[in-house]
PDB file of C-alpha atoms in Angstrom:
ATOM      1  CA  MET Q  53      20.085  33.316 -36.990  1.00  0.00           C
ATOM      2  CA  LYS Q  54      18.687  35.752 -34.245  1.00  0.00           C
ATOM      3  CA  GLN Q  55      15.202  34.184 -35.197  1.00  0.00           C
ATOM      4  CA  SER Q  56      16.255  30.535 -33.961  1.00  0.00           C
ATOM      5  CA  LEU Q  57      18.034  31.890 -30.851  1.00  0.00           C
ATOM      6  CA  PRO Q  58      14.799  32.301 -28.368  1.00  0.00           C
ATOM      7  CA  LEU Q  59      13.288  28.593 -29.510  1.00  0.00           C
ATOM      8  CA  THR Q  60      17.250  26.625 -29.584  1.00  0.00           C
ATOM      9  CA  LEU Q  61      16.805  29.301 -25.120  1.00  0.00           C
ATOM     10  CA  ALA Q  62      13.915  27.428 -25.041  1.00  0.00           C
ATOM     11  CA  LEU Q  63      14.732  23.904 -25.987  1.00  0.00           C
ATOM     12  CA  ALA Q  64      18.081  24.374 -23.528  1.00  0.00           C
ATOM     13  CA  ALA Q  65      15.259  25.430 -20.596  1.00  0.00           C
ATOM     14  CA  CYS Q  66      13.587  21.942 -21.236  1.00  0.00           C
ATOM     15  CA  ALA Q  67      17.090  20.445 -21.445  1.00  0.00           C
ATOM     16  CA  ALA Q  68      18.015  21.390 -17.881  1.00  0.00           C
ATOM     17  CA  PRO Q  69      19.283  19.286 -14.992  1.00  0.00           C
ATOM     18  CA  PRO Q  70      16.753  18.737 -12.800  1.00  0.00           C
ATOM     19  CA  PRO Q  71      17.972  20.698  -9.396  1.00  0.00           C
ATOM     20  CA  PRO Q  72      20.565  18.828  -7.367  1.00  0.00           C
ATOM     21  CA  ALA Q  73      18.121  16.091  -4.031  1.00  0.00           C
ATOM     22  CA  PRO Q  74      19.146  17.425  -0.820  1.00  0.00           C
ATOM     23  CA  PRO Q  75      22.307  15.388   0.664  1.00  0.00           C
ATOM     24  CA  ALA Q  76      22.005  11.795   2.350  1.00  0.00           C
ATOM     25  CA  VAL Q  77      23.053  12.524   5.836  1.00  0.00           C
ATOM     26  CA  ALA Q  78      23.499   8.831   7.359  1.00  0.00           C
ATOM     27  CA  GLY Q  79      21.451   8.353  10.115  1.00  0.00           C
ATOM     28  CA  TYR Q  80      18.972  10.785  10.066  1.00  0.00           C
ATOM     29  CA  ALA Q  81      15.676  11.090   7.807  1.00  0.00           C
ATOM     30  CA  ALA Q  82      13.120  13.412   6.425  1.00  0.00           C
ATOM     31  CA  ALA Q  83      10.797  14.098   4.975  1.00  0.00           C
ATOM     32  CA  HIS Q  84       8.485  17.339   3.476  1.00  0.00           C
ATOM     33  CA  ALA Q  85       5.229  18.533   4.589  1.00  0.00           C
ATOM     34  CA  GLY Q  86       3.005  21.117   3.459  1.00  0.00           C
ATOM     35  CA  GLY Q  87       6.954  23.827   3.139  1.00  0.00           C
ATOM     36  CA  ALA Q  88       7.726  22.026   6.286  1.00  0.00           C
ATOM     37  CA  LEU Q  89      10.811  19.960   7.262  1.00  0.00           C
ATOM     38  CA  ILE Q  90      10.783  17.303   9.181  1.00  0.00           C
ATOM     39  CA  VAL Q  91      13.736  15.317  10.852  1.00  0.00           C
ATOM     40  CA  THR Q  92      13.402  11.700  12.324  1.00  0.00           C
ATOM     41  CA  ARG Q  93      16.008  10.216  13.805  1.00  0.00           C
ATOM     42  CA  ASP Q  94      17.042   6.682  12.392  1.00  0.00           C
ATOM     43  CA  ALA Q  95      18.162   5.753  15.487  1.00  0.00           C
ATOM     44  CA  ALA Q  96      16.249   6.124  19.366  1.00  0.00           C
ATOM     45  CA  PRO Q  97      13.943   8.524  18.585  1.00  0.00           C
ATOM     46  CA  PHE Q  98      14.350  12.065  19.213  1.00  0.00           C
ATOM     47  CA  THR Q  99      13.371  13.516  22.704  1.00  0.00           C
ATOM     48  CA  TYR Q 100      12.823  17.116  24.031  1.00  0.00           C
ATOM     49  CA  SER Q 101      16.485  17.456  24.726  1.00  0.00           C
ATOM     50  CA  ASP Q 102      17.655  16.896  21.430  1.00  0.00           C
ATOM     51  CA  GLY Q 103      16.673  20.253  19.910  1.00  0.00           C
ATOM     52  CA  ALA Q 104      20.415  20.730  19.232  1.00  0.00           C
ATOM     53  CA  GLU Q 105      21.840  17.170  17.197  1.00  0.00           C
ATOM     54  CA  ALA Q 106      18.359  18.163  15.341  1.00  0.00           C
ATOM     55  CA  ARG Q 107      19.162  21.791  13.975  1.00  0.00           C
ATOM     56  CA  ARG Q 108      22.099  20.324  13.107  1.00  0.00           C
ATOM     57  CA  ALA Q 109      21.109  17.641  11.204  1.00  0.00           C
ATOM     58  CA  ALA Q 110      18.154  19.803   9.528  1.00  0.00           C
ATOM     59  CA  ASP Q 111      21.283  21.804   8.367  1.00  0.00           C
ATOM     60  CA  ARG Q 112      22.581  19.391   6.734  1.00  0.00           C
ATOM     61  CA  LEU Q 113      19.688  17.465   4.979  1.00  0.00           C
ATOM     62  CA  CYS Q 114      18.530  21.578   3.823  1.00  0.00           C
ATOM     63  CA  GLY Q 115      23.143  21.395   2.297  1.00  0.00           C
ATOM     64  CA  GLY Q 116      23.205  24.002   4.089  1.00  0.00           C
ATOM     65  CA  LYS Q 117      21.007  25.052   6.970  1.00  0.00           C
ATOM     66  CA  VAL Q 118      17.393  25.235   8.211  1.00  0.00           C
ATOM     67  CA  ALA Q 119      14.466  27.934   8.126  1.00  0.00           C
ATOM     68  CA  SER Q 120      15.314  28.121  12.509  1.00  0.00           C
ATOM     69  CA  SER Q 121      12.336  29.887  14.426  1.00  0.00           C
ATOM     70  CA  THR Q 122       9.991  30.379  16.875  1.00  0.00           C
ATOM     71  CA  GLU Q 123       7.598  27.638  15.081  1.00  0.00           C
ATOM     72  CA  ASP Q 124       9.326  24.741  15.308  1.00  0.00           C
ATOM     73  CA  ASN Q 125       8.373  21.967  17.335  1.00  0.00           C
ATOM     74  CA  PHE Q 126       8.864  18.509  18.846  1.00  0.00           C
ATOM     75  CA  ARG Q 127       6.227  15.799  18.278  1.00  0.00           C
ATOM     76  CA  ASP Q 128       6.632  11.803  18.151  1.00  0.00           C
ATOM     77  CA  GLY Q 129       9.881  11.786  17.785  1.00  0.00           C
ATOM     78  CA  ALA Q 130      10.668  14.070  15.277  1.00  0.00           C
ATOM     79  CA  TRP Q 131      11.915  17.931  15.197  1.00  0.00           C
ATOM     80  CA  ILE Q 132      10.280  20.061  12.972  1.00  0.00           C
ATOM     81  CA  TYR Q 133      11.137  22.670  11.101  1.00  0.00           C
ATOM     82  CA  PRO Q 134       7.400  24.945  10.230  1.00  0.00           C
ATOM     83  CA  ARG Q 135       9.395  27.270   7.217  1.00  0.00           C
ATOM     84  CA  GLY Q 136      12.142  24.124   6.225  1.00  0.00           C
ATOM     85  CA  CYS Q 137      14.680  24.464   4.735  1.00  0.00           C
ATOM     86  CA  ALA Q 138      16.699  28.469   3.952  1.00  0.00           C
TER      87      ALA Q 138
END
């Protein structure tokens, strides 16, 4: 019985469900590139002055909180969070 326990645990790990996908947030899209989170808006593209809205969307897209830093930047209608989700 004790000999079969490690095999049973190993097989159980193979059948474990995948981690949950980040929540969908209506009106926004997220892309991941090299660990960064890139947030875009479905309607009019973000502007530089939409940083607070983009941050709120990023928090929701992460399912909690984005790993915001001084490296966050805006480019081509998207807000980029290089550290991804916290």
